[in-house]
Amino acid sequence: MTDTTNTPGADGGDALVTAFNAVGADYIFCSSGSEWAPVWESLARRHRDGLPCPQYLDLTHETVAVGMATGYGLVKRRPQGVLLHAAPGLLQGSMAVHGALLAGVPMVVSSSESTTYGDGPGQDPGGQWYRNLSVVGGPHQIAQPFTKWSNEAASVHTLPTMVTRAAELAWRAPAGPAYLNVPLEILLEEWDGREAKPIVRPGSTHSSPEEVEPVAQLIREATNPVIVTETAGREAGGFEALVAFAEAWNIPVVEPDSAVCGNFPRTHPLHAGSDIGPWMDEADLILLVNCRAPFYPPSRRPSKATVVVIDEVPQRPHVVYQVLFADAYLEGNVANTLRQLAKRAKELDEVSVAVRRAAQEQRHADEQAAIVAAEAKAAQTEGVDPVLVAATLRNLLDGRGGIVVDETITHSRVVKRHVQTADPDSYFYVQGGLGQGIAVALGVKLAARDRPVVLTIGDGAFTYNPVIPSYDASNAYELPLLIVVFNNRVYKSMNLNHRRFYPEGAAADTGEWLGTDLHRLPRLAAFAEPFGMHTETVDAPEALAPALERALKAVAEGTTAVVDVLVTR
C-alpha cells in the first residue's frame, strides 16, 4: 500500500471506488441498494473535483448488472466491478453470477449487510437490515458455491487490498467472478486514504519444450487425429492460434454443442462440424483444446484414441463431475502451447496427411452441400423456417463485423450451423440458466460499440429475461441491439423431454402437454414500443429479409430493434 493524503469526508465508499480504480475497472455495474450511498457520494465528489473513477452504470435489475459485466468481460477479458443489494440482491443476481463462472469471465461482485443492526456507534444503518435483509453467516456464504472466491471485508483499512485481491483471483485461470461482502458500517467508517497498488495483467505459464515435443511426436505418428474444442476462442489469441495449429498439421476441428464461443471459422475447410460421434471409433488421437466436457455421457470412452488435454486448468474446480480420459496433459497458456505445436509441424508423413486432408475436404463439401440443401428446402417451406432466419441473418451480416450472442435452445444448432461466424469474438453462447441474453448482449455492445450485435433468442428464453430493465439500459446508455426472437409459441425443449421420457404416456394419449404452451403471450415485440424502439413481427417468408434489413438500419442509426419471427418449428 501507499500512503496518501486523506480528503475531508473520505470513508469506505472512497476506499471502494479507489480500489476499483486500482483494479483498472472501466465500469461499475450497479443494481441500486441502500448500502451504496457512500459509493455514490464518493463518485459525486470525484465527478465534481475531476478525479478519476470508473464509469457508473445505474441499472434496474441484478441480472442486467451482472449480465452486462459478463458480456463486457467476454470481449475485454478484464475484471469489472458489480454492486448488488444485500443478500436478496445477490440471490436475485446469482443465476447470472453462476453464468459468469461458467463463461469464465472475471469480475468483482459486492453486496453488503449490517453488522451492528442499529446498536453500534455511528450512523444508524436502518431497521431493514434487522428485520428483512440479513442472512445467517453473511452473503459471502451464499455466494461461495457459484463464485471462484468469496469473502468479507472486515475493516475499512483492508478493504482496498481485499478488492484488488478479489480481482487478481478473478482474473487468473480459470477466470471467473469473485465476491466480496462489504458491510455497510465499513462503508461508512472513516478511511485513512491508504490506497491499493494498481494490479497488472496476470503472468502466463507455459508448457516446457520437454512436454510439448512428445505430444508433437504423437501428432506426427497419428493417421486420423482430431481437435475438439469448447473455449479456445475465449483466450486472448486462442482463436488465431488454433487456426494456425490446425492448418500446420492439417487436423480437423470439431466444435461440439457444448462450445461456448466461436473457436474456429465455421467456413474453414478444416471445420468438422459439431458431432464428435464419428470420431469416437475412428480417431487414433483426440486433442482436447480447452474442452471441459467432451464426451456425453461421460462414460462414452473413445475406442482406440490417445487423448491429449491442452488446457491451462484442465480440471475445472467448479465442474461437479468431469471426465476427460486423458493420456497426457499440456498445461499452461493455451495460445502459446498451440503456437509451440504449430512450429513443430515438420517431418510429416505426407501420405497420411494427404489421406486425412482428402477425407476432411469431402466431409466439408458434404456439409456445405447439406447446408445449401437445408436452406433451399427452408426457402420453399410454407411459413418461416428457423433455417431461413439463420441463413438470412448470415447474408445480412456479411462484411459488417457482426457479433452474435445466442440464447436459443431448440434452435441453437441451427444458429451455429447457418449463421456460420468466422471471426474471433463473433459468437458467444449464453452460459447457465436462461434469462440473461439481453443483458449479456448489452455488455458485448458496450465493449464493441462499433460492431453490430445481434441477440438470437427463443420465445421461452425471452420471457425469462428482465425485459423492461434491459430495454431501459439499452436506451440509457445508447446500446442498440438487434434482437431476433425465434418464436415457435412453445417451450419446445420441455415438450421434447416429456415425449422422450413418456412416449406412450397419458399426455401422449390425451394431448395434455403441461408446462409448454406459450400461445397465450402477447406480441413479444410490443414490449419494446414504449421505449421508442423499432419493432417488427414476421410470419411470412417473403417479409423476413426486408424486416431484418429495416431492423439493422434502425440499429445502425442508434435504436434497438426487436424482430419477433413466428417460426414453423
Coordinates of C-alpha atoms in Angstrom, one line a residue:
M1 CA 0.0 0.0 0.0
T2 CA 1.0 3.6 -0.5
D3 CA 0.2 6.4 2.0
T4 CA -1.9 9.2 0.6
T5 CA -3.3 12.4 2.0
N6 CA -6.9 11.9 3.2
T7 CA -9.5 14.2 1.9
P8 CA -12.4 15.6 4.1
G9 CA -15.2 13.1 4.2
A10 CA -13.2 10.2 2.9
D11 CA -14.8 6.9 4.0
G12 CA -15.3 3.3 3.0
G13 CA -17.1 4.4 -0.1
D14 CA -14.0 6.3 -1.3
A15 CA -11.9 3.2 -0.4
L16 CA -14.1 1.0 -2.6
V17 CA -14.0 3.4 -5.6
T18 CA -10.3 3.8 -5.2
A19 CA -9.9 0.0 -5.2
F20 CA -11.9 -0.3 -8.4
N21 CA -9.6 2.3 -9.9
A22 CA -6.6 0.2 -8.9
V23 CA -8.3 -2.9 -10.4
G24 CA -8.5 -1.0 -13.7
A25 CA -12.2 -1.4 -13.9
D26 CA -13.7 0.7 -16.7
Y27 CA -17.2 0.4 -15.3
I28 CA -19.1 -0.3 -12.1
F29 CA -22.3 -2.1 -13.0
C30 CA -24.8 -1.4 -10.2
S31 CA -28.3 -2.6 -9.3
S32 CA -29.0 0.0 -6.7
G33 CA -29.2 -0.8 -3.0
S34 CA -29.4 1.4 0.1
E35 CA -25.9 0.4 1.3
W36 CA -24.2 2.1 -1.7
A37 CA -24.8 5.8 -0.6
P38 CA -21.1 6.1 0.4
V39 CA -20.1 4.9 -3.1
W40 CA -22.5 7.4 -4.7
E41 CA -21.2 10.2 -2.6
S42 CA -17.6 9.3 -3.5
L43 CA -18.4 9.2 -7.2
A44 CA -20.3 12.6 -7.0
R45 CA -17.3 14.1 -5.2
R46 CA -14.9 12.7 -7.8
H47 CA -17.0 14.0 -10.7
R48 CA -17.2 17.4 -9.1
D49 CA -13.4 17.6 -8.4
G50 CA -12.4 16.0 -11.7
L51 CA -10.8 12.9 -10.1
P52 CA -10.6 9.6 -11.9
C53 CA -13.2 6.9 -11.3
P54 CA -14.8 4.1 -13.3
Q55 CA -18.0 5.0 -15.2
Y56 CA -21.0 4.1 -13.1
L57 CA -23.9 2.3 -14.8
D58 CA -27.2 2.7 -12.9
L59 CA -29.2 -0.5 -13.8
T60 CA -32.6 -1.6 -12.6
H61 CA -32.2 -5.3 -12.2
E62 CA -29.5 -7.5 -10.8
T63 CA -29.4 -9.9 -13.8
V64 CA -28.9 -6.9 -16.1
A65 CA -26.0 -5.6 -14.0
V66 CA -24.2 -9.0 -13.8
G67 CA -25.1 -10.0 -17.4
M68 CA -23.7 -6.7 -18.8
A69 CA -20.5 -7.2 -16.8
T70 CA -20.4 -10.7 -18.3
G71 CA -20.8 -9.5 -21.9
Y72 CA -18.3 -6.8 -21.5
G73 CA -15.8 -9.2 -19.9
L74 CA -16.2 -11.7 -22.8
V75 CA -14.8 -9.1 -25.1
K76 CA -12.4 -7.2 -22.9
R77 CA -11.2 -10.1 -20.7
R78 CA -10.5 -7.8 -17.7
P79 CA -12.3 -7.7 -14.3
Q80 CA -15.0 -5.1 -13.8
G81 CA -17.0 -4.1 -10.7
V82 CA -20.5 -5.2 -9.9
L83 CA -22.6 -3.9 -7.0
L84 CA -25.8 -5.6 -5.9
H85 CA -28.1 -5.1 -2.9
A86 CA -27.6 -7.1 0.3
A87 CA -28.3 -10.8 0.3
P88 CA -31.6 -10.6 -1.6
G89 CA -29.9 -8.7 -4.5
L90 CA -27.2 -11.3 -4.6
L91 CA -29.7 -14.0 -4.7
Q92 CA -31.6 -12.3 -7.5
G93 CA -28.4 -12.0 -9.5
S94 CA -27.0 -15.4 -8.5
M95 CA -28.0 -17.1 -11.8
A96 CA -26.1 -14.5 -13.8
V97 CA -23.1 -14.8 -11.4
H98 CA -23.1 -18.5 -12.0
G99 CA -23.3 -17.9 -15.7
A100 CA -20.2 -15.7 -15.5
L101 CA -18.5 -18.5 -13.7
L102 CA -19.3 -21.0 -16.5
A103 CA -18.4 -18.4 -19.1
G104 CA -15.0 -17.8 -17.5
V105 CA -15.5 -14.0 -17.1
P106 CA -13.6 -12.2 -14.4
M107 CA -15.4 -9.7 -12.2
V108 CA -15.6 -8.5 -8.6
V109 CA -19.2 -8.7 -7.3
S110 CA -20.0 -7.0 -4.0
S111 CA -23.1 -6.6 -1.8
S112 CA -23.5 -5.7 1.8
E113 CA -25.0 -6.4 5.2
S114 CA -25.2 -4.7 8.6
T115 CA -23.1 -5.9 11.5
T116 CA -24.5 -3.6 14.2
Y117 CA -28.2 -3.5 13.4
G118 CA -28.5 0.0 15.0
D119 CA -27.0 -1.0 18.3
G120 CA -23.4 0.3 17.5
P121 CA -21.9 3.8 17.5
G122 CA -22.0 5.9 14.4
Q123 CA -24.8 6.4 11.8
D124 CA -27.9 4.2 12.0
P125 CA -27.8 1.7 9.1
G126 CA -31.6 1.4 9.1
G127 CA -34.0 -1.2 10.5
Q128 CA -34.4 -3.0 7.2
W129 CA -31.2 -4.9 8.0
Y130 CA -32.5 -6.2 11.3
R131 CA -36.0 -7.1 10.0
N132 CA -35.6 -8.2 6.4
L133 CA -32.2 -8.2 4.7
S134 CA -29.6 -10.1 6.7
V135 CA -28.9 -13.8 6.4
V136 CA -27.2 -16.2 8.8
G137 CA -23.5 -16.5 8.0
G138 CA -23.5 -13.4 5.7
P139 CA -24.0 -13.1 2.0
H140 CA -20.4 -14.4 1.3
Q141 CA -21.6 -17.8 2.5
I142 CA -24.4 -17.7 0.0
A143 CA -22.0 -16.7 -2.9
Q144 CA -19.4 -19.4 -2.2
P145 CA -20.9 -22.2 -4.4
F146 CA -21.3 -20.1 -7.5
T147 CA -18.2 -17.9 -7.4
K148 CA -14.5 -18.6 -7.7
W149 CA -13.7 -17.0 -4.3
S150 CA -15.9 -15.5 -1.6
N151 CA -15.0 -13.5 1.4
E152 CA -15.8 -10.5 3.7
A153 CA -14.0 -7.2 4.0
A154 CA -14.0 -6.8 7.8
S155 CA -12.1 -3.5 8.0
V156 CA -12.0 -0.3 6.0
H157 CA -8.2 -0.4 6.3
T158 CA -8.1 -3.7 4.4
L159 CA -11.0 -3.0 2.0
P160 CA -8.9 -1.7 -0.9
T161 CA -6.5 -4.6 -0.9
M162 CA -9.3 -7.1 -0.4
V163 CA -10.9 -5.7 -3.6
T164 CA -7.6 -6.0 -5.6
R165 CA -7.0 -9.5 -4.2
A166 CA -10.5 -10.5 -5.4
A167 CA -9.8 -9.0 -8.8
E168 CA -6.5 -10.8 -9.1
L169 CA -8.0 -14.1 -8.2
A170 CA -10.9 -13.5 -10.6
W171 CA -8.5 -12.7 -13.5
R172 CA -6.4 -15.8 -13.1
A173 CA -7.2 -19.1 -14.8
P174 CA -9.8 -20.3 -14.6
A175 CA -11.2 -16.8 -14.7
G176 CA -14.5 -16.2 -13.0
P177 CA -16.4 -14.0 -10.6
A178 CA -15.1 -13.3 -7.1
Y179 CA -17.4 -12.0 -4.4
L180 CA -16.7 -9.6 -1.5
N181 CA -19.2 -8.8 1.3
V182 CA -18.7 -5.2 2.3
P183 CA -20.7 -4.4 5.5
L184 CA -22.4 -1.0 5.5
E185 CA -20.6 0.0 8.7
I186 CA -17.3 -0.4 6.9
L187 CA -18.5 1.8 4.0
L188 CA -19.5 4.5 6.5
E189 CA -16.3 4.3 8.5
E190 CA -13.6 7.0 8.1
W191 CA -10.8 5.9 5.8
D192 CA -7.2 6.9 6.2
G193 CA -6.5 7.1 2.5
R194 CA -4.1 4.3 2.0
E195 CA -4.7 3.0 -1.5
A196 CA -4.1 -0.4 -3.0
K197 CA -1.4 -0.7 -5.7
P198 CA -2.8 -1.0 -9.2
I199 CA -3.0 -4.5 -10.4
V200 CA -1.3 -5.7 -13.6
R201 CA -2.2 -8.4 -16.1
P202 CA -1.5 -11.9 -14.8
G203 CA 1.7 -13.6 -16.0
S204 CA 1.4 -16.7 -18.1
T205 CA 2.5 -20.3 -17.5
H206 CA 3.9 -22.3 -20.4
S207 CA 4.4 -25.9 -21.2
S208 CA 8.0 -26.7 -21.5
P209 CA 9.6 -27.9 -24.7
E210 CA 10.3 -31.2 -23.0
E211 CA 6.5 -31.6 -22.5
V212 CA 5.5 -30.3 -25.9
E213 CA 7.8 -32.4 -28.0
P214 CA 6.3 -35.8 -27.1
V215 CA 2.9 -34.5 -28.0
A216 CA 4.2 -33.3 -31.3
Q217 CA 5.5 -36.8 -31.9
L218 CA 2.1 -38.3 -31.1
I219 CA 0.6 -36.0 -33.7
R220 CA 3.3 -36.8 -36.2
E221 CA 2.6 -40.6 -35.8
A222 CA -1.2 -40.3 -35.9
T223 CA -3.1 -41.1 -39.1
N224 CA -6.5 -39.8 -38.0
P225 CA -6.2 -37.1 -35.4
V226 CA -9.0 -34.6 -34.5
I227 CA -9.2 -31.5 -32.4
V228 CA -12.2 -30.9 -30.1
T229 CA -12.6 -27.5 -28.5
E230 CA -15.2 -25.6 -26.5
T231 CA -13.5 -22.4 -25.4
A232 CA -10.2 -21.9 -27.2
G233 CA -11.6 -18.7 -28.7
R234 CA -12.2 -17.3 -25.2
E235 CA -8.5 -17.0 -24.5
A236 CA -6.7 -13.9 -25.9
G237 CA -5.2 -15.0 -29.2
G238 CA -6.6 -18.5 -28.9
F239 CA -8.8 -18.3 -32.0
E240 CA -5.9 -17.4 -34.2
A241 CA -3.5 -19.8 -32.6
L242 CA -6.0 -22.7 -33.1
V243 CA -6.3 -21.9 -36.8
A244 CA -2.5 -21.8 -37.2
F245 CA -2.1 -25.1 -35.3
A246 CA -4.8 -26.9 -37.3
E247 CA -3.5 -25.7 -40.6
A248 CA 0.1 -26.6 -39.8
W249 CA -0.8 -30.2 -39.1
N250 CA -3.9 -30.5 -41.3
I251 CA -6.1 -31.6 -38.4
P252 CA -9.9 -31.3 -38.5
V253 CA -11.6 -29.3 -35.7
V254 CA -14.9 -30.2 -34.0
E255 CA -16.8 -27.7 -32.0
P256 CA -19.3 -29.8 -30.0
D257 CA -22.7 -28.4 -29.0
S258 CA -21.2 -27.5 -25.6
A259 CA -18.9 -24.9 -27.3
V260 CA -19.5 -21.6 -25.5
C261 CA -18.0 -19.2 -28.1
G262 CA -16.6 -19.1 -31.6
N263 CA -13.3 -21.0 -31.6
F264 CA -12.6 -21.7 -35.3
P265 CA -14.0 -20.3 -38.5
R266 CA -17.2 -22.2 -39.4
T267 CA -16.4 -21.6 -43.1
H268 CA -12.9 -23.1 -42.9
P269 CA -12.3 -26.3 -44.8
L270 CA -10.9 -27.9 -41.6
H271 CA -14.1 -27.2 -39.6
A272 CA -15.6 -30.6 -39.0
G273 CA -19.0 -29.6 -37.5
S274 CA -20.4 -30.2 -34.1
D275 CA -20.6 -34.0 -33.8
I276 CA -17.8 -35.9 -32.1
G277 CA -19.6 -39.1 -32.6
P278 CA -18.0 -40.2 -35.9
W279 CA -14.6 -39.8 -34.3
M280 CA -15.2 -41.9 -31.3
D281 CA -14.3 -45.1 -33.1
E282 CA -12.2 -43.7 -36.0
A283 CA -9.7 -41.3 -34.4
D284 CA -6.4 -42.5 -33.1
L285 CA -5.6 -39.2 -31.4
I286 CA -8.0 -36.8 -29.9
L287 CA -6.7 -33.3 -28.9
L288 CA -9.0 -31.7 -26.3
V289 CA -8.2 -28.0 -26.5
N290 CA -10.0 -26.1 -23.7
C291 CA -12.7 -28.7 -23.7
R292 CA -14.3 -29.1 -20.3
A293 CA -16.8 -31.9 -21.1
P294 CA -16.1 -33.5 -24.4
F295 CA -17.9 -36.9 -24.1
Y296 CA -21.5 -37.5 -23.3
P297 CA -22.5 -39.5 -21.4
P298 CA -19.2 -39.1 -19.6
S299 CA -18.5 -42.8 -19.7
R300 CA -18.6 -42.8 -23.5
R301 CA -14.9 -43.5 -24.0
P302 CA -13.1 -43.3 -27.3
S303 CA -12.5 -46.9 -28.5
K304 CA -8.8 -46.5 -29.5
A305 CA -7.7 -42.9 -29.4
T306 CA -5.0 -41.5 -27.3
V307 CA -6.4 -38.4 -25.6
V308 CA -4.2 -35.3 -25.1
V309 CA -5.6 -32.4 -23.0
I310 CA -4.4 -28.9 -23.8
D311 CA -5.7 -26.5 -21.2
E312 CA -4.3 -24.1 -18.7
V313 CA -6.5 -25.6 -15.9
P314 CA -7.8 -28.9 -17.3
Q315 CA -9.6 -30.0 -14.1
R316 CA -12.1 -27.1 -13.6
P317 CA -12.9 -26.8 -9.9
H318 CA -16.4 -25.5 -10.5
V319 CA -17.4 -28.5 -12.6
V320 CA -19.1 -31.1 -10.4
Y321 CA -18.4 -34.2 -12.5
Q322 CA -15.7 -34.1 -15.2
V323 CA -14.3 -37.0 -17.2
L324 CA -11.6 -36.4 -19.8
F325 CA -9.9 -39.8 -20.2
A326 CA -6.6 -38.0 -20.6
D327 CA -3.4 -39.9 -21.5
A328 CA -1.3 -36.7 -21.5
Y329 CA -1.7 -33.1 -20.4
L330 CA -0.2 -29.9 -21.7
E331 CA -0.9 -27.3 -19.1
G332 CA -0.2 -23.6 -19.4
N333 CA -1.3 -20.7 -21.7
V334 CA -3.2 -22.4 -24.5
A335 CA -2.4 -20.0 -27.3
N336 CA 1.3 -20.4 -26.5
T337 CA 1.0 -24.2 -26.4
L338 CA -0.7 -24.2 -29.8
R339 CA 1.9 -22.0 -31.3
Q340 CA 4.7 -24.2 -30.0
L341 CA 3.0 -27.2 -31.5
A342 CA 2.4 -25.4 -34.8
K343 CA 6.2 -24.8 -35.1
R344 CA 6.8 -28.5 -34.7
A345 CA 4.7 -29.5 -37.7
K346 CA 7.7 -31.0 -39.5
E347 CA 8.8 -34.3 -40.9
L348 CA 5.1 -35.3 -41.6
D349 CA 4.0 -38.4 -43.3
E350 CA 2.8 -36.8 -46.5
V351 CA 0.7 -39.9 -47.4
S352 CA -1.2 -39.9 -44.1
V353 CA -1.7 -36.1 -44.3
A354 CA -3.0 -36.3 -47.9
V355 CA -5.4 -39.1 -46.9
R356 CA -6.9 -37.2 -44.0
R357 CA -6.9 -33.9 -45.9
A358 CA -8.9 -35.5 -48.7
A359 CA -11.3 -37.1 -46.2
Q360 CA -11.8 -33.8 -44.5
E361 CA -12.3 -32.0 -47.8
Q362 CA -15.0 -34.5 -48.6
R363 CA -16.7 -34.0 -45.2
H364 CA -16.6 -30.3 -45.6
A365 CA -18.0 -30.4 -49.1
D366 CA -20.8 -32.7 -47.9
E367 CA -21.6 -30.4 -45.0
Q368 CA -21.7 -27.3 -47.3
A369 CA -23.9 -29.2 -49.7
A370 CA -26.2 -30.2 -46.8
I371 CA -26.4 -26.6 -45.6
V372 CA -27.3 -25.4 -49.1
A373 CA -30.0 -28.1 -49.4
A374 CA -31.4 -27.3 -46.0
E375 CA -31.6 -23.6 -46.9
A376 CA -33.2 -24.3 -50.2
K377 CA -35.8 -26.5 -48.5
A378 CA -36.4 -23.8 -45.9
A379 CA -37.0 -21.2 -48.6
Q380 CA -39.8 -23.4 -50.1
T381 CA -41.4 -24.1 -46.7
E382 CA -44.8 -22.7 -46.0
G383 CA -44.3 -20.3 -43.1
V384 CA -40.9 -19.1 -41.7
D385 CA -38.5 -22.0 -41.2
P386 CA -35.8 -21.4 -38.5
V387 CA -33.1 -22.3 -41.0
L388 CA -34.3 -19.4 -43.2
V389 CA -34.0 -17.0 -40.3
A390 CA -30.4 -18.0 -39.6
A391 CA -29.4 -18.0 -43.2
T392 CA -30.9 -14.6 -43.8
L393 CA -29.0 -13.2 -40.8
R394 CA -25.8 -14.6 -42.2
N395 CA -26.3 -12.9 -45.5
L396 CA -27.3 -9.6 -43.9
L397 CA -24.3 -9.6 -41.5
D398 CA -21.8 -10.5 -44.2
G399 CA -19.0 -7.9 -44.2
R400 CA -20.4 -5.9 -41.2
G401 CA -18.2 -7.4 -38.5
G402 CA -21.2 -8.5 -36.5
I403 CA -21.3 -10.3 -33.2
V404 CA -23.9 -12.9 -32.4
V405 CA -25.0 -13.6 -28.9
D406 CA -27.1 -16.7 -28.8
E407 CA -29.7 -17.7 -26.1
T408 CA -31.7 -20.2 -28.1
I409 CA -32.2 -23.8 -27.0
T410 CA -34.2 -25.6 -29.6
H411 CA -32.6 -23.6 -32.4
S412 CA -29.0 -23.3 -31.2
R413 CA -27.7 -25.9 -33.6
V414 CA -29.5 -24.1 -36.5
V415 CA -28.0 -20.8 -35.5
K416 CA -24.4 -22.1 -35.2
R417 CA -24.7 -24.1 -38.4
H418 CA -26.3 -21.5 -40.7
V419 CA -25.1 -18.1 -39.3
Q420 CA -21.6 -19.5 -39.7
T421 CA -19.5 -17.0 -37.8
A422 CA -15.9 -16.9 -38.9
D423 CA -14.0 -14.3 -36.9
P424 CA -12.6 -14.0 -33.4
D425 CA -15.1 -12.8 -30.8
S426 CA -18.0 -13.0 -33.3
Y427 CA -20.1 -15.7 -31.5
F428 CA -21.0 -16.2 -27.8
Y429 CA -23.4 -18.7 -26.3
V430 CA -25.0 -17.6 -23.0
Q431 CA -24.0 -19.8 -20.2
G432 CA -26.0 -21.1 -17.2
G433 CA -29.7 -20.5 -16.7
L434 CA -31.9 -18.8 -19.3
G435 CA -32.9 -15.2 -18.9
Q436 CA -29.5 -13.4 -19.3
G437 CA -29.3 -13.0 -23.0
I438 CA -30.3 -9.4 -23.5
A439 CA -28.0 -8.2 -20.7
V440 CA -25.1 -10.2 -22.0
A441 CA -25.6 -8.8 -25.4
L442 CA -25.8 -5.2 -24.0
G443 CA -22.4 -5.8 -22.3
V444 CA -20.9 -7.1 -25.5
K445 CA -22.2 -4.0 -27.3
L446 CA -20.7 -1.8 -24.5
A447 CA -17.3 -3.4 -25.3
A448 CA -17.7 -3.3 -29.1
R449 CA -19.7 -0.2 -29.9
D450 CA -18.5 -0.1 -33.5
R451 CA -19.8 -3.6 -34.3
P452 CA -23.5 -4.6 -34.8
V453 CA -24.5 -7.0 -32.0
V454 CA -27.3 -9.5 -32.7
L455 CA -29.1 -11.5 -30.0
T456 CA -30.8 -14.7 -31.2
I457 CA -33.2 -15.9 -28.6
G458 CA -36.2 -18.2 -28.3
D459 CA -39.6 -17.0 -27.1
G460 CA -39.3 -19.1 -23.9
A461 CA -35.9 -17.6 -23.1
F462 CA -37.2 -14.1 -23.9
T463 CA -39.9 -14.4 -21.3
Y464 CA -37.3 -15.4 -18.7
N465 CA -35.3 -12.2 -19.3
P466 CA -35.8 -8.9 -17.3
V467 CA -37.0 -7.3 -20.5
I468 CA -38.1 -3.8 -19.1
P469 CA -34.8 -3.2 -17.2
S470 CA -32.8 -4.4 -20.2
Y471 CA -34.6 -2.0 -22.6
D472 CA -34.1 0.8 -20.1
A473 CA -30.3 0.1 -20.0
S474 CA -30.2 0.0 -23.8
N475 CA -31.8 3.4 -24.1
A476 CA -30.0 5.0 -21.1
Y477 CA -26.5 4.0 -22.3
E478 CA -27.1 4.1 -26.0
L479 CA -26.5 0.4 -26.7
P480 CA -28.6 -0.5 -29.7
L481 CA -29.1 -4.3 -30.4
L482 CA -30.8 -6.3 -33.0
I483 CA -33.0 -8.9 -31.1
V484 CA -34.3 -11.7 -33.2
V485 CA -36.8 -13.9 -31.5
F486 CA -37.3 -17.5 -32.8
N487 CA -40.9 -17.7 -31.7
N488 CA -42.4 -21.2 -32.0
R489 CA -45.1 -20.4 -29.3
V490 CA -44.0 -23.3 -27.1
Y491 CA -41.3 -24.4 -24.6
K492 CA -40.2 -26.9 -27.1
S493 CA -37.3 -28.4 -25.1
M494 CA -39.6 -29.2 -22.2
N495 CA -42.1 -30.8 -24.6
L496 CA -39.4 -32.9 -26.3
N497 CA -38.2 -34.2 -22.9
H498 CA -41.8 -35.1 -21.9
R499 CA -42.3 -37.0 -25.1
R500 CA -38.8 -38.7 -24.8
F501 CA -39.4 -39.8 -21.2
Y502 CA -43.0 -40.9 -21.7
P503 CA -43.6 -41.7 -25.4
E504 CA -46.7 -43.6 -24.7
G505 CA -47.8 -41.8 -21.5
A506 CA -51.0 -40.1 -20.5
A507 CA -50.0 -36.8 -22.1
A508 CA -49.3 -38.6 -25.5
D509 CA -52.7 -40.2 -25.2
T510 CA -54.7 -37.1 -24.3
G511 CA -52.7 -34.3 -25.8
E512 CA -52.4 -32.6 -22.4
W513 CA -48.9 -31.2 -22.6
L514 CA -48.3 -29.1 -19.5
G515 CA -45.6 -26.6 -18.9
T516 CA -45.0 -25.9 -22.6
D517 CA -47.7 -23.6 -24.1
L518 CA -46.7 -20.0 -24.9
H519 CA -49.6 -19.2 -27.3
R520 CA -51.2 -17.0 -24.6
L521 CA -48.3 -14.5 -24.6
P522 CA -48.9 -11.1 -26.3
R523 CA -46.8 -9.9 -29.2
L524 CA -43.3 -10.1 -27.9
A525 CA -42.0 -7.2 -30.0
A526 CA -44.7 -4.9 -28.4
F527 CA -42.8 -4.7 -25.1
A528 CA -40.2 -2.5 -26.9
E529 CA -42.7 0.0 -28.2
P530 CA -43.0 2.2 -25.0
F531 CA -39.2 2.6 -25.2
G532 CA -39.4 4.0 -28.7
M533 CA -37.6 1.0 -30.3
H534 CA -38.0 -0.4 -33.7
T535 CA -40.4 -3.4 -33.7
E536 CA -41.5 -6.0 -36.3
T537 CA -43.4 -9.2 -36.2
V538 CA -42.8 -11.5 -39.1
D539 CA -45.0 -14.5 -40.1
A540 CA -44.3 -14.9 -43.8
P541 CA -41.0 -15.9 -45.6
E542 CA -41.1 -13.0 -48.1
A543 CA -41.4 -10.5 -45.2
L544 CA -38.3 -11.8 -43.3
A545 CA -35.4 -10.2 -45.2
P546 CA -36.9 -6.8 -45.6
A547 CA -37.9 -6.7 -41.9
L548 CA -34.4 -7.7 -40.8
E549 CA -32.9 -5.1 -43.2
R550 CA -35.1 -2.4 -41.7
A551 CA -34.1 -3.6 -38.2
L552 CA -30.4 -3.5 -38.9
K553 CA -30.8 0.0 -40.4
A554 CA -32.5 1.1 -37.2
V555 CA -29.7 -0.4 -35.1
A556 CA -27.1 1.4 -37.2
E557 CA -29.0 4.7 -36.5
G558 CA -28.8 4.0 -32.8
T559 CA -32.1 2.3 -31.9
T560 CA -32.6 -1.2 -30.6
A561 CA -34.8 -3.3 -32.9
V562 CA -36.8 -6.3 -31.9
V563 CA -37.9 -8.7 -34.7
D564 CA -40.4 -11.4 -33.5
V565 CA -40.3 -14.1 -36.0
L566 CA -43.1 -16.7 -35.9
V567 CA -41.2 -19.8 -36.9
T568 CA -42.7 -23.1 -38.0
R569 CA -40.9 -25.4 -35.5

